[in-house]
Tab-separated table of C-alpha atoms in Angstrom:
chain	number	residue	atom	x	y	z
B	29	GLY	CA	0.252	-0.137	-0.527
B	30	GLU	CA	0.896	3.863	0.012
B	31	ASP	CA	3.017	5.323	2.635
B	32	VAL	CA	4.091	8.447	3.127
B	33	GLU	CA	6.347	9.568	6.321
B	34	GLN	CA	7.556	12.998	7.118
B	35	SER	CA	9.444	13.678	10.742
B	36	LEU	CA	7.193	15.410	13.088
B	37	PHE	CA	8.465	18.941	14.050
B	38	LEU	CA	11.353	21.064	12.484
B	39	SER	CA	12.861	24.600	13.932
B	40	VAL	CA	15.734	26.992	12.742
B	41	ARG	CA	16.308	30.827	12.891
B	42	GLU	CA	15.371	33.032	10.713
B	43	GLY	CA	17.921	33.476	7.959
B	44	ASP	CA	18.850	30.333	7.676
B	45	SER	CA	17.585	27.268	5.536
B	46	SER	CA	14.957	24.576	5.819
B	47	VAL	CA	15.391	21.348	4.956
B	48	ILE	CA	11.641	19.151	4.865
B	49	ASN	CA	12.166	15.781	3.967
B	50	CYS	CA	9.914	12.969	2.971
B	51	THR	CA	9.355	9.679	2.610
B	52	TYR	CA	7.541	7.390	0.254
B	53	THR	CA	7.132	3.969	-0.381
B	54	ASP	CA	5.125	3.486	-3.377
B	55	SER	CA	7.328	2.905	-6.812
B	56	SER	CA	4.358	3.502	-9.096
B	57	SER	CA	4.484	7.399	-8.074
B	58	THR	CA	4.884	9.787	-10.635
B	59	TYR	CA	3.938	12.879	-9.000
B	60	LEU	CA	5.342	14.147	-5.359
B	61	TYR	CA	4.073	18.151	-4.423
B	62	TRP	CA	4.478	20.212	-1.642
B	63	TYR	CA	2.039	21.282	0.681
B	64	LYS	CA	1.542	24.367	3.140
B	65	GLN	CA	-0.870	25.237	5.964
B	66	GLU	CA	-1.454	27.469	8.374
B	67	PRO	CA	-3.259	27.420	10.675
B	68	GLY	CA	-6.678	28.011	10.200
B	69	ALA	CA	-6.639	27.451	6.428
B	70	GLY	CA	-5.919	25.205	3.912
B	71	LEU	CA	-3.759	23.244	2.154
B	72	GLN	CA	-1.951	25.972	-0.293
B	73	LEU	CA	0.460	24.603	-3.465
B	74	LEU	CA	4.046	25.207	-3.052
B	75	THR	CA	5.280	22.982	-6.152
B	76	TYR	CA	5.148	19.515	-7.280
B	77	ILE	CA	7.821	17.666	-9.294
B	78	PHE	CA	7.665	14.897	-11.829
B	79	SER	CA	8.506	11.596	-10.897
B	80	ASN	CA	11.623	11.967	-14.085
B	81	MET	CA	13.253	14.943	-12.127
B	82	ASP	CA	15.570	15.346	-9.878
B	83	MET	CA	16.255	19.057	-8.757
B	84	LYS	CA	13.266	22.091	-8.902
B	85	GLN	CA	13.714	25.009	-8.541
B	86	ASP	CA	11.507	27.244	-7.818
B	87	GLN	CA	12.908	31.303	-5.963
B	88	ARG	CA	13.442	30.506	-2.891
B	89	LEU	CA	11.780	26.275	-2.809
B	90	THR	CA	14.351	23.599	-3.537
B	91	VAL	CA	13.068	20.165	-3.968
B	92	LEU	CA	15.110	17.476	-4.641
B	93	LEU	CA	14.203	13.506	-5.175
B	94	ASN	CA	15.550	10.704	-4.567
B	95	LYS	CA	13.773	7.831	-6.619
B	96	LYS	CA	16.214	4.930	-5.739
B	97	ASP	CA	15.344	5.876	-2.155
B	98	LYS	CA	12.052	6.720	-2.856
B	99	HIS	CA	13.094	10.465	-0.798
B	100	LEU	CA	12.139	13.991	-1.572
B	101	SER	CA	13.327	16.999	0.277
B	102	LEU	CA	12.067	20.792	0.468
B	103	ARG	CA	14.555	23.339	1.059
B	104	ILE	CA	13.018	26.706	1.895
B	105	ALA	CA	16.375	29.608	1.661
B	106	ASP	CA	16.301	32.336	3.681
B	107	THR	CA	13.251	30.858	5.614
B	108	GLN	CA	11.403	33.700	7.239
B	109	THR	CA	8.753	33.590	10.278
B	110	GLY	CA	5.443	34.088	7.605
B	111	ASP	CA	6.995	29.917	6.568
B	112	SER	CA	6.472	29.303	10.101
B	113	ALA	CA	3.062	26.583	9.147
B	114	ILE	CA	2.673	22.847	8.461
B	115	TYR	CA	4.614	21.179	5.455
B	116	PHE	CA	2.786	18.149	3.414
B	117	CYS	CA	4.086	15.980	1.078
B	118	ALA	CA	1.646	14.093	-1.608
B	119	GLU	CA	2.126	11.508	-4.087
B	120	SER	CA	-0.230	10.869	-6.207
B	121	SER	CA	-0.297	7.916	-9.342
B	122	ILE	CA	-2.883	9.207	-12.412
B	123	ASN	CA	-4.567	7.025	-14.089
B	124	ASN	CA	-7.739	6.920	-15.973
B	125	ALA	CA	-10.289	7.384	-13.022
B	126	GLY	CA	-8.636	10.423	-11.404
B	127	ASN	CA	-5.544	11.368	-9.130
B	128	MET	CA	-5.785	10.821	-5.377
B	129	LEU	CA	-3.472	12.185	-3.829
B	130	THR	CA	-1.917	10.443	-0.252
B	131	PHE	CA	0.053	12.814	2.145
B	132	GLY	CA	2.044	12.497	5.204
B	133	GLY	CA	1.716	13.683	8.491
B	134	GLY	CA	3.381	16.932	8.061
B	135	THR	CA	5.720	18.660	9.226
B	136	ARG	CA	5.148	21.640	11.678
B	137	LEU	CA	8.038	24.617	10.938
B	138	MET	CA	9.074	26.716	14.210
B	139	VAL	CA	10.832	29.598	12.711
B	140	LYS	CA	12.678	31.759	15.279
B	141	PRO	CA	13.872	35.791	15.045
C	3	ASP	CA	-11.581	35.652	-8.943
C	4	ALA	CA	-12.703	33.324	-5.631
C	5	GLY	CA	-11.080	30.673	-4.818
C	6	VAL	CA	-12.282	27.161	-3.496
C	7	THR	CA	-15.384	28.219	-1.491
C	8	GLN	CA	-17.059	25.655	0.736
C	9	SER	CA	-19.561	26.652	3.574
C	10	PRO	CA	-20.483	26.112	6.942
C	11	THR	CA	-16.940	26.913	8.129
C	12	HIS	CA	-17.656	25.413	11.227
C	13	LEU	CA	-20.700	22.455	12.226
C	14	ILE	CA	-21.611	20.890	15.538
C	15	LYS	CA	-23.751	17.323	15.022
C	16	THR	CA	-24.384	14.717	17.844
C	17	ARG	CA	-24.074	11.491	16.869
C	18	GLY	CA	-25.980	9.126	15.185
C	19	GLN	CA	-26.981	12.833	13.068
C	20	GLN	CA	-26.662	13.093	9.508
C	21	VAL	CA	-24.629	16.382	7.890
C	22	THR	CA	-24.212	18.403	4.670
C	23	LEU	CA	-20.976	20.439	3.485
C	24	ARG	CA	-20.535	21.759	0.317
C	25	CYS	CA	-18.157	23.152	-2.281
C	26	SER	CA	-18.224	25.828	-5.119
C	27	PRO	CA	-15.074	24.934	-6.787
C	28	LYS	CA	-12.660	27.929	-8.634
C	29	SER	CA	-13.881	29.128	-11.804
C	30	GLY	CA	-12.986	27.005	-14.183
C	31	HIS	CA	-12.871	23.789	-12.842
C	32	ASP	CA	-14.590	20.690	-13.230
C	33	THR	CA	-13.087	18.282	-11.196
C	34	VAL	CA	-13.709	18.212	-6.991
C	35	SER	CA	-12.251	16.075	-4.258
C	36	TRP	CA	-13.091	15.778	-1.119
C	37	TYR	CA	-10.559	14.827	1.675
C	38	GLN	CA	-10.826	14.440	5.408
C	39	GLN	CA	-8.261	15.551	7.974
C	40	ALA	CA	-8.149	14.431	11.524
C	41	LEU	CA	-6.104	16.335	13.845
C	42	GLY	CA	-2.313	16.662	13.874
C	43	GLN	CA	-2.701	14.322	10.777
C	44	GLY	CA	-2.451	14.484	7.397
C	45	PRO	CA	-5.220	14.824	4.862
C	46	GLN	CA	-7.377	11.697	3.744
C	47	PHE	CA	-8.761	11.813	0.647
C	48	ILE	CA	-12.567	10.352	0.534
C	49	PHE	CA	-13.635	10.945	-3.219
C	50	GLN	CA	-13.525	12.414	-6.348
C	51	TYR	CA	-16.497	13.721	-8.558
C	52	TYR	CA	-16.258	14.538	-12.118
C	53	GLU	CA	-19.277	14.423	-14.806
C	54	GLU	CA	-21.121	14.035	-12.242
C	55	GLU	CA	-20.004	10.953	-11.571
C	56	GLU	CA	-17.501	9.391	-8.776
C	57	ARG	CA	-14.582	8.096	-10.133
C	58	GLN	CA	-12.627	7.537	-7.836
C	59	ARG	CA	-12.975	6.547	-3.860
C	60	GLY	CA	-10.531	5.964	-1.169
C	61	ASN	CA	-11.177	3.697	2.120
C	62	PHE	CA	-14.187	5.467	3.516
C	63	PRO	CA	-18.016	3.606	4.641
C	64	ASP	CA	-20.867	4.325	2.423
C	65	ARG	CA	-21.940	6.209	5.353
C	66	PHE	CA	-19.749	8.846	3.090
C	67	SER	CA	-21.603	10.062	0.200
C	68	GLY	CA	-21.256	12.425	-2.277
C	69	HIS	CA	-23.019	14.363	-5.218
C	70	GLN	CA	-21.696	16.584	-7.882
C	71	PHE	CA	-24.209	19.394	-9.992
C	72	PRO	CA	-23.984	20.823	-13.506
C	73	ASN	CA	-22.196	23.962	-12.323
C	74	TYR	CA	-19.723	21.536	-10.920
C	75	SER	CA	-20.611	22.049	-7.344
C	76	SER	CA	-20.262	19.611	-5.021
C	77	GLU	CA	-22.190	18.293	-1.759
C	78	LEU	CA	-20.445	15.789	0.657
C	79	ASN	CA	-22.678	13.586	2.981
C	80	VAL	CA	-22.687	11.603	6.111
C	81	ASN	CA	-24.551	9.903	7.351
C	82	ALA	CA	-25.188	7.629	11.175
C	83	LEU	CA	-22.205	10.354	12.577
C	84	LEU	CA	-19.706	9.166	15.179
C	85	LEU	CA	-17.647	10.922	16.968
C	86	GLY	CA	-14.780	9.816	14.971
C	87	ASP	CA	-16.319	11.655	11.979
C	88	SER	CA	-14.912	14.578	13.958
C	89	ALA	CA	-12.400	16.548	11.646
C	90	LEU	CA	-11.624	19.201	9.207
C	91	TYR	CA	-13.239	18.375	5.651
C	92	LEU	CA	-11.666	19.963	3.011
C	93	CYS	CA	-12.462	20.497	-0.640
C	94	ALA	CA	-9.552	20.205	-3.150
C	95	SER	CA	-10.989	21.603	-7.050
C	96	SER	CA	-9.141	21.151	-10.799
C	97	PRO	CA	-9.098	21.539	-14.509
C	98	TRP	CA	-9.844	17.417	-15.100
C	99	GLU	CA	-7.571	17.728	-18.069
C	100	VAL	CA	-4.674	18.894	-15.604
C	101	LEU	CA	-5.184	17.107	-12.078
C	102	LEU	CA	-1.446	16.409	-12.054
C	103	ASN	CA	-0.191	20.249	-11.608
C	104	GLY	CA	-2.289	19.743	-7.774
C	105	TYR	CA	-5.346	21.046	-6.381
C	106	THR	CA	-6.772	24.285	-5.373
C	107	PHE	CA	-7.784	24.062	-2.015
C	108	GLY	CA	-10.681	26.020	0.629
C	109	SER	CA	-10.064	26.947	3.500
C	110	GLY	CA	-12.429	23.828	4.729
C	111	THR	CA	-15.323	23.102	7.078
C	112	ARG	CA	-14.465	21.899	10.441
C	113	LEU	CA	-17.222	18.981	12.252
C	114	THR	CA	-17.731	18.701	15.785
C	115	VAL	CA	-19.452	15.424	16.799
C	116	VAL	CA	-20.311	15.066	20.258
């Protein structure tokens, strides 16, 4: 079955880089996503990566994918207090019936001034 | 341009009751998915609707049912509520052709069963 694992908590100082890690088990996963959830809010899509890519960069965000180890990471450069939130990775295997996301349990990022 | 709109934002129900949650997708989106997020956990997929049909379903009992209307809006119905149904229910929408680009999520409906 599908399973997505994340560490529960990460604390960094403002201006440092944050690295949030995720492992997944479904070898047929073709797309992997990072979502951000702030208190009382829904999920905001930050970025996604195709399984045939190793890296994707989008401004302060860098996603690294190691397919062999089924490991995904999100690096946030120059972390700000506004980045404090819960970050979820999710995997998806699309088929003709649609697209179902399987989420990890989320990593709470706390940014200290 | 309004994003995904869910109503109500909060709801308190008694065990055994029935509840209906509503979702209006983002303009231009025709696919709606529902997720349940228990406190401290990641969202879990309930089902996905496209062209007014349930296309995929997660591991949820038949007490959970849904509907999609011709204007693409959707309802989630839960019968015979249990305490364990207390959660944040998230609606997400996307154009069917670009499901891979990820969904737009609403802010959710917080359901409390007492």
